[in-house]
CSV table of C-alpha atoms in Angstrom, one decimal:
chain,number,residue,atom,x,y,z
A,1,UNK,CA,159.3,162.3,132.2
A,2,UNK,CA,156.9,163.7,129.5
A,3,UNK,CA,158.4,161.3,127.0
A,4,UNK,CA,157.8,158.4,129.3
A,5,UNK,CA,154.2,159.4,129.9
A,6,UNK,CA,153.5,159.8,126.1
A,7,UNK,CA,155.0,156.3,125.5
A,8,UNK,CA,152.7,154.8,128.1
A,9,UNK,CA,149.7,156.7,126.7
A,10,UNK,CA,150.5,155.5,123.2
A,11,UNK,CA,150.8,151.9,124.2
A,12,UNK,CA,147.4,152.1,125.9
A,13,UNK,CA,145.7,153.5,122.8
A,14,UNK,CA,147.3,150.8,120.7
A,15,UNK,CA,146.0,148.1,123.0
A,16,UNK,CA,142.5,149.5,123.0
A,17,UNK,CA,142.6,149.6,119.2
A,18,UNK,CA,143.7,146.0,118.9
A,19,UNK,CA,141.0,144.9,121.3
A,20,UNK,CA,138.4,146.8,119.2
A,21,UNK,CA,139.7,145.1,116.1
A,22,UNK,CA,139.5,141.6,117.7
A,23,UNK,CA,135.9,142.4,118.8
A,24,UNK,CA,135.0,143.5,115.3
A,25,UNK,CA,136.3,140.3,113.7
A,26,UNK,CA,134.3,138.1,116.1
A,27,UNK,CA,131.0,139.9,115.5
A,28,UNK,CA,131.1,140.0,111.7
A,29,UNK,CA,131.5,136.3,111.1
A,30,UNK,CA,129.0,135.5,108.3
A,31,UNK,CA,125.8,134.1,109.7
A,32,UNK,CA,125.2,131.8,106.7
A,33,UNK,CA,128.4,129.9,107.3
A,34,UNK,CA,127.2,129.0,110.8
A,35,UNK,CA,123.9,127.9,109.5
A,36,UNK,CA,125.4,125.6,106.9
A,37,UNK,CA,127.7,124.0,109.5
A,38,UNK,CA,124.6,123.4,111.7
A,39,UNK,CA,122.9,121.5,108.9
A,40,UNK,CA,125.6,118.8,109.0
A,41,UNK,CA,127.2,116.2,106.9
A,42,UNK,CA,126.1,112.6,107.6
A,43,UNK,CA,127.2,109.1,106.7
A,44,UNK,CA,124.5,106.4,106.9
A,45,UNK,CA,125.1,102.7,106.6
A,46,UNK,CA,122.3,100.5,105.0
A,47,UNK,CA,122.3,96.8,105.6
A,48,UNK,CA,119.7,95.0,103.4
A,49,UNK,CA,119.2,91.3,104.0
A,50,UNK,CA,118.4,90.2,100.5
A,51,UNK,CA,117.6,91.6,97.1
A,52,UNK,CA,113.9,91.5,96.3
A,53,UNK,CA,111.3,94.0,95.2
A,54,UNK,CA,109.9,94.9,98.6
A,55,UNK,CA,113.2,95.5,100.4
A,56,UNK,CA,114.6,97.2,97.4
A,57,UNK,CA,111.7,99.7,97.4
A,58,UNK,CA,112.1,100.3,101.1
A,59,UNK,CA,115.8,101.1,100.7
A,60,UNK,CA,115.1,103.4,97.7
A,61,UNK,CA,112.3,105.3,99.5
A,62,UNK,CA,114.6,105.8,102.5
A,63,UNK,CA,117.5,107.1,100.4
A,64,UNK,CA,115.4,109.4,98.3
A,65,UNK,CA,113.5,111.0,101.2
A,66,UNK,CA,116.5,111.4,103.6
A,67,UNK,CA,118.5,113.0,100.8
A,68,UNK,CA,115.7,115.4,100.1
A,69,UNK,CA,115.2,116.3,103.7
A,70,UNK,CA,118.9,116.8,104.6
A,71,UNK,CA,119.7,118.8,101.4
A,72,UNK,CA,116.7,121.0,102.0
A,73,UNK,CA,118.2,121.8,105.4
A,74,UNK,CA,121.5,122.7,103.8
A,75,UNK,CA,123.4,119.6,104.6
A,76,UNK,CA,124.7,116.4,102.9
A,77,UNK,CA,124.2,112.7,103.4
A,78,UNK,CA,126.3,109.9,102.1
A,79,UNK,CA,125.0,106.3,101.9
A,80,UNK,CA,127.0,103.1,102.2
A,81,UNK,CA,124.3,100.6,101.0
A,82,UNK,CA,125.3,96.9,101.2
A,83,UNK,CA,123.3,93.7,100.5
A,84,UNK,CA,123.8,90.5,102.6
A,85,UNK,CA,122.6,88.2,99.9
A,86,UNK,CA,120.2,86.5,102.3
A,87,UNK,CA,122.9,85.4,104.8
A,88,UNK,CA,122.7,86.5,108.4
A,89,UNK,CA,126.4,86.1,108.8
A,90,UNK,CA,127.0,88.7,106.1
A,91,UNK,CA,124.7,91.1,108.0
A,92,UNK,CA,127.1,90.8,111.0
A,93,UNK,CA,130.1,91.5,108.8
A,94,UNK,CA,128.4,94.5,107.2
A,95,UNK,CA,127.3,96.0,110.5
A,96,UNK,CA,130.8,95.5,112.0
A,97,UNK,CA,132.1,97.5,109.1
A,98,UNK,CA,129.7,100.3,109.7
A,99,UNK,CA,130.7,100.4,113.4
A,100,UNK,CA,134.4,100.5,112.5
A,101,UNK,CA,133.8,103.4,110.1
A,102,UNK,CA,131.7,105.2,112.7
A,103,UNK,CA,128.7,105.9,110.6
A,104,UNK,CA,126.2,108.4,112.0
A,105,UNK,CA,123.2,106.1,111.7
A,106,UNK,CA,122.5,102.5,110.6
A,107,UNK,CA,119.3,101.5,108.6
A,108,UNK,CA,118.7,97.8,108.9
A,109,UNK,CA,116.4,96.5,106.2
A,110,UNK,CA,114.7,93.2,107.4
A,111,UNK,CA,114.8,91.3,110.7
A,112,UNK,CA,118.2,89.6,110.4
A,113,UNK,CA,119.8,92.9,109.6
A,114,UNK,CA,118.2,94.5,112.6
A,115,UNK,CA,119.3,91.7,114.9
A,116,UNK,CA,122.9,92.0,113.6
A,117,UNK,CA,122.8,95.8,114.2
A,118,UNK,CA,121.4,95.2,117.7
A,119,UNK,CA,124.3,92.9,118.5
A,120,UNK,CA,126.9,95.2,116.8
A,121,UNK,CA,126.4,98.5,118.6
A,122,UNK,CA,124.6,100.0,121.5
A,123,UNK,CA,125.7,103.5,120.7
A,124,UNK,CA,125.1,104.3,117.0
A,125,UNK,CA,121.4,105.0,116.3
A,126,UNK,CA,119.6,102.2,114.5
A,127,UNK,CA,116.4,102.3,112.5
A,128,UNK,CA,114.8,99.1,111.2
A,129,UNK,CA,112.4,98.8,108.3
A,130,UNK,CA,110.6,95.9,106.7
A,131,UNK,CA,110.5,94.3,110.2
A,132,UNK,CA,107.2,92.7,111.3
A,133,UNK,CA,107.4,92.6,115.1
A,134,UNK,CA,110.1,94.4,117.0
A,135,UNK,CA,109.5,92.8,120.3
A,136,UNK,CA,110.0,89.3,118.8
A,137,UNK,CA,113.0,90.4,116.6
A,138,UNK,CA,114.8,92.1,119.5
A,139,UNK,CA,113.8,89.7,122.3
A,140,UNK,CA,112.0,92.4,124.3
A,141,UNK,CA,109.5,91.7,127.1
A,142,UNK,CA,106.7,94.0,128.2
A,143,UNK,CA,106.4,95.7,124.8
A,144,UNK,CA,105.2,99.3,125.0
A,145,UNK,CA,105.8,100.5,121.5
A,146,UNK,CA,109.3,101.8,122.1
A,147,UNK,CA,112.5,99.8,122.6
A,148,UNK,CA,114.2,102.0,125.3
A,149,UNK,CA,117.5,101.5,123.4
A,150,UNK,CA,119.3,103.0,120.4
A,151,UNK,CA,116.8,101.3,118.1
A,152,UNK,CA,113.5,102.3,116.5
A,153,UNK,CA,112.0,102.0,113.0
A,154,UNK,CA,109.0,101.0,111.0
A,155,UNK,CA,107.0,97.8,110.7
A,156,UNK,CA,105.6,96.2,107.5
A,157,UNK,CA,102.9,94.2,109.3
A,158,UNK,CA,99.5,94.5,107.7
A,159,UNK,CA,96.7,93.6,110.0
A,160,UNK,CA,96.6,89.9,110.3
A,161,UNK,CA,92.9,89.8,111.1
A,162,UNK,CA,92.4,91.7,107.9
A,163,UNK,CA,94.4,89.1,106.0
A,164,UNK,CA,92.4,86.3,107.5
A,165,UNK,CA,89.2,88.1,106.5
A,166,UNK,CA,90.5,88.4,103.0
A,167,UNK,CA,91.2,84.7,102.8
A,168,UNK,CA,87.7,84.0,104.1
A,169,UNK,CA,86.1,86.5,101.7
A,170,UNK,CA,87.8,84.9,98.6
A,171,UNK,CA,87.6,81.2,99.7
A,172,UNK,CA,84.7,80.8,102.1
A,173,UNK,CA,84.3,77.1,101.0
A,174,UNK,CA,87.9,76.1,101.6
A,175,UNK,CA,88.5,73.7,104.5
A,176,UNK,CA,92.2,73.2,104.8
A,177,UNK,CA,94.6,76.2,104.9
A,178,UNK,CA,98.4,75.5,104.6
A,179,UNK,CA,100.6,78.0,106.5
A,180,UNK,CA,103.8,78.2,104.5
A,181,UNK,CA,106.8,80.0,106.0
A,182,UNK,CA,110.5,80.0,106.9
A,183,UNK,CA,111.1,78.7,110.4
A,184,UNK,CA,114.4,80.6,110.6
A,185,UNK,CA,112.6,83.9,110.5
A,186,UNK,CA,111.2,84.9,113.9
A,187,UNK,CA,108.8,87.4,112.5
A,188,UNK,CA,107.3,84.8,110.1
A,189,UNK,CA,106.7,82.5,113.0
A,190,UNK,CA,105.1,85.4,114.9
A,191,UNK,CA,102.7,86.0,112.1
A,192,UNK,CA,101.8,82.3,111.8
A,193,UNK,CA,101.2,82.1,115.6
A,194,UNK,CA,98.9,85.1,115.3
A,195,UNK,CA,96.8,84.3,112.3
A,196,UNK,CA,96.4,80.6,112.9
A,197,UNK,CA,93.9,80.9,115.7
A,198,UNK,CA,92.0,83.6,113.8
A,199,UNK,CA,91.6,81.2,110.8
A,200,UNK,CA,90.7,78.3,113.1
A,201,UNK,CA,88.0,80.4,114.7
A,202,UNK,CA,86.6,81.0,111.2
A,203,UNK,CA,86.3,77.2,110.8
A,204,UNK,CA,89.4,76.4,108.8
A,205,UNK,CA,91.8,73.5,109.6
A,206,UNK,CA,95.3,74.9,109.6
A,207,UNK,CA,98.5,73.0,109.0
A,208,UNK,CA,102.0,74.5,109.3
A,209,UNK,CA,104.5,73.8,106.5
A,210,UNK,CA,107.8,75.3,107.6
A,211,UNK,CA,111.0,75.3,105.5
A,212,UNK,CA,114.4,76.1,107.0
A,213,UNK,CA,116.0,77.8,104.1
A,214,UNK,CA,115.7,78.2,100.3
A,215,UNK,CA,117.0,74.7,99.7
A,216,UNK,CA,113.8,73.0,100.8
A,217,UNK,CA,111.2,75.6,99.7
A,218,UNK,CA,110.1,73.5,96.7
A,219,UNK,CA,109.7,70.3,98.6
A,220,UNK,CA,107.8,71.9,101.5
A,221,UNK,CA,105.6,73.9,99.1
A,222,UNK,CA,104.8,70.6,97.3
A,223,UNK,CA,103.6,69.1,100.6
A,224,UNK,CA,101.6,72.2,101.4
A,225,UNK,CA,99.9,72.1,97.9
A,226,UNK,CA,99.1,68.4,98.3
A,227,UNK,CA,97.4,69.0,101.7
A,228,UNK,CA,95.7,72.4,101.3
A,229,UNK,CA,92.7,74.0,99.6
A,230,UNK,CA,94.4,77.4,99.9
A,231,UNK,CA,97.9,78.5,101.2
A,232,UNK,CA,98.8,81.5,103.3
A,233,UNK,CA,102.3,82.9,103.2
A,234,UNK,CA,103.2,85.7,105.6
A,235,UNK,CA,105.7,88.5,105.1
A,236,UNK,CA,108.7,86.3,104.7
A,237,UNK,CA,112.0,87.2,103.2
A,238,UNK,CA,113.0,83.7,102.2
A,239,UNK,CA,109.6,83.1,100.5
A,240,UNK,CA,109.9,86.4,98.8
A,241,UNK,CA,113.2,85.4,97.2
A,242,UNK,CA,111.8,82.0,96.1
A,243,UNK,CA,108.5,83.0,94.6
A,244,UNK,CA,109.3,81.4,91.2
A,245,UNK,CA,109.9,78.0,92.9
A,246,UNK,CA,106.7,78.3,94.9
A,247,UNK,CA,104.7,79.3,91.8
A,248,UNK,CA,106.0,76.4,89.8
A,249,UNK,CA,104.4,74.1,92.5
A,250,UNK,CA,101.2,75.8,93.5
A,251,UNK,CA,99.9,77.0,90.1
A,252,UNK,CA,100.1,73.6,88.4
A,253,UNK,CA,98.5,72.1,91.5
A,254,UNK,CA,95.6,74.6,91.3
A,255,UNK,CA,96.1,75.9,94.8
A,256,UNK,CA,95.7,79.6,95.4
A,257,UNK,CA,98.1,81.6,97.7
A,258,UNK,CA,97.1,84.5,99.9
A,259,UNK,CA,100.3,86.5,100.6
A,260,UNK,CA,101.3,88.8,103.4
A,261,UNK,CA,102.8,91.4,101.0
A,262,UNK,CA,102.7,92.5,97.4
A,263,UNK,CA,106.1,91.2,96.3
A,264,UNK,CA,105.2,87.6,97.2
A,265,UNK,CA,101.8,88.0,95.7
A,266,UNK,CA,103.1,89.2,92.4
A,267,UNK,CA,105.4,86.2,92.2
A,268,UNK,CA,103.1,83.4,93.3
A,269,UNK,CA,99.9,84.6,94.9
A,270,UNK,CA,96.4,85.6,94.0
A,271,UNK,CA,95.7,88.3,96.5
A,272,UNK,CA,97.2,90.4,99.3
A,273,UNK,CA,96.5,93.2,101.8
A,274,UNK,CA,99.3,95.3,100.6
A,275,UNK,CA,101.5,98.2,101.8
A,276,UNK,CA,103.9,100.4,99.8
A,277,UNK,CA,107.4,99.5,100.9
A,278,UNK,CA,108.7,102.7,99.2
A,279,UNK,CA,106.4,104.7,101.5
A,280,UNK,CA,107.6,102.6,104.4
A,281,UNK,CA,111.2,103.6,103.5
A,282,UNK,CA,110.1,107.2,103.3
A,283,UNK,CA,108.6,107.0,106.8
A,284,UNK,CA,111.9,105.5,108.1
A,285,UNK,CA,113.8,108.4,106.5
A,286,UNK,CA,111.6,111.0,108.3
A,287,UNK,CA,112.6,109.3,111.5
A,288,UNK,CA,116.3,109.3,110.5
A,289,UNK,CA,116.1,113.1,109.8
A,290,UNK,CA,114.7,113.7,113.3
A,291,UNK,CA,117.6,111.7,114.8
A,292,UNK,CA,120.4,113.2,112.7
A,293,UNK,CA,119.4,116.8,112.4
A,294,UNK,CA,117.1,117.4,115.4
A,295,UNK,CA,118.7,115.1,117.9
A,296,UNK,CA,115.7,112.8,118.6
A,297,UNK,CA,116.4,109.8,120.8
A,298,UNK,CA,115.5,106.4,119.2
A,299,UNK,CA,114.8,105.0,122.6
A,300,UNK,CA,111.7,107.1,122.9
A,301,UNK,CA,110.6,107.0,119.3
A,302,UNK,CA,107.5,104.8,118.7
A,303,UNK,CA,107.7,102.1,116.0
A,304,UNK,CA,105.8,103.5,113.0
A,305,UNK,CA,103.3,101.4,110.9
A,306,UNK,CA,102.6,101.7,107.2
A,307,UNK,CA,100.1,104.6,106.6
A,308,UNK,CA,97.8,102.7,104.2
A,309,UNK,CA,96.7,99.2,103.2
A,310,UNK,CA,95.3,98.2,99.9
A,311,UNK,CA,93.6,95.0,98.7
A,312,UNK,CA,95.4,93.8,95.6
A,313,UNK,CA,95.2,90.8,93.3
A,314,UNK,CA,97.5,89.1,90.7
A,315,UNK,CA,95.5,89.2,87.5
A,316,UNK,CA,97.8,86.7,85.7
A,317,UNK,CA,97.6,83.9,88.3
A,318,UNK,CA,93.9,84.6,89.0
A,319,UNK,CA,93.3,84.0,85.3
A,320,UNK,CA,95.4,80.8,85.3
A,321,UNK,CA,93.4,79.4,88.3
A,322,UNK,CA,90.0,80.6,86.9
A,323,UNK,CA,89.5,83.0,89.8
A,324,UNK,CA,87.3,86.0,89.0
A,325,UNK,CA,88.8,89.4,89.7
A,326,UNK,CA,87.7,90.2,93.2
A,327,UNK,CA,85.4,93.3,93.5
A,328,UNK,CA,87.0,96.2,95.3
A,329,UNK,CA,90.6,94.9,94.6
A,330,UNK,CA,93.3,96.7,92.7
A,331,UNK,CA,95.3,94.8,90.1
A,332,UNK,CA,99.0,94.6,90.9
A,333,UNK,CA,100.9,96.5,88.2
A,334,UNK,CA,102.7,94.2,85.7
A,335,UNK,CA,106.5,94.6,85.9
């Protein structure tokens, strides 16, 4: 009987000892391992519509800043950056690939890329950049500053009234303003619809010259140069990729171009109200960090604008057209 009692007592002691050991193992797990796991490892897909200076800078700013922020938090981020070579159909293919590989976030650089992302997924967070007007791009009515969906981002729209004032400041005696843009880009059409009545109120006669793609840029630019004292080109991806063709028309014709962004201005314009696309990419990365690391909801994140606008001029083309360097303007850096 005593032997049986001792055996039971010994079994109880061993059970308590094992329980204590289990408790000790659970409470001594290294705290830093948990912290590193919380930082996360992320895969981000980037779809850029076309290669040109502005969009390239936005992508680079995005990658640089998001890498910095995530690594500072102890995590890692991997980018799959792809270029659609100016074809909307390629954007769709790229986005579908991102959805299939289940990336954690999609960055859509330019309107066509954003539209493809919107059509491709309602679940993966999407951030746009280099997009002029989100309501127009996404087909949203009753715009409030947020999309209410899995989409948010940054806009590259410089104040259109400020651009009109710039044109008037530099060319007050001009009468006919040609509005040159790509009709296939909704955001370009939005800018033209917005700035046209502002210019007309200033007394200018405005005529729209719309090209459908890069194939007819030169012929439409020729018509614009023949009928205009000055030409306005909005933030337009097709125009940005065809600045050499536009310059070859407008400079020999002696017709100055006011551009909606610096990349177009550096290629064929005389002046612009400019933003930094690199800084725009940085702002987009800060939004991505909030989504990936802190769990922010894109549906409630307001579209962010560029922080600063700068008056800039193209010294080379101004010299060719005998236009004096405007006072208070900054020369665009030579490449």
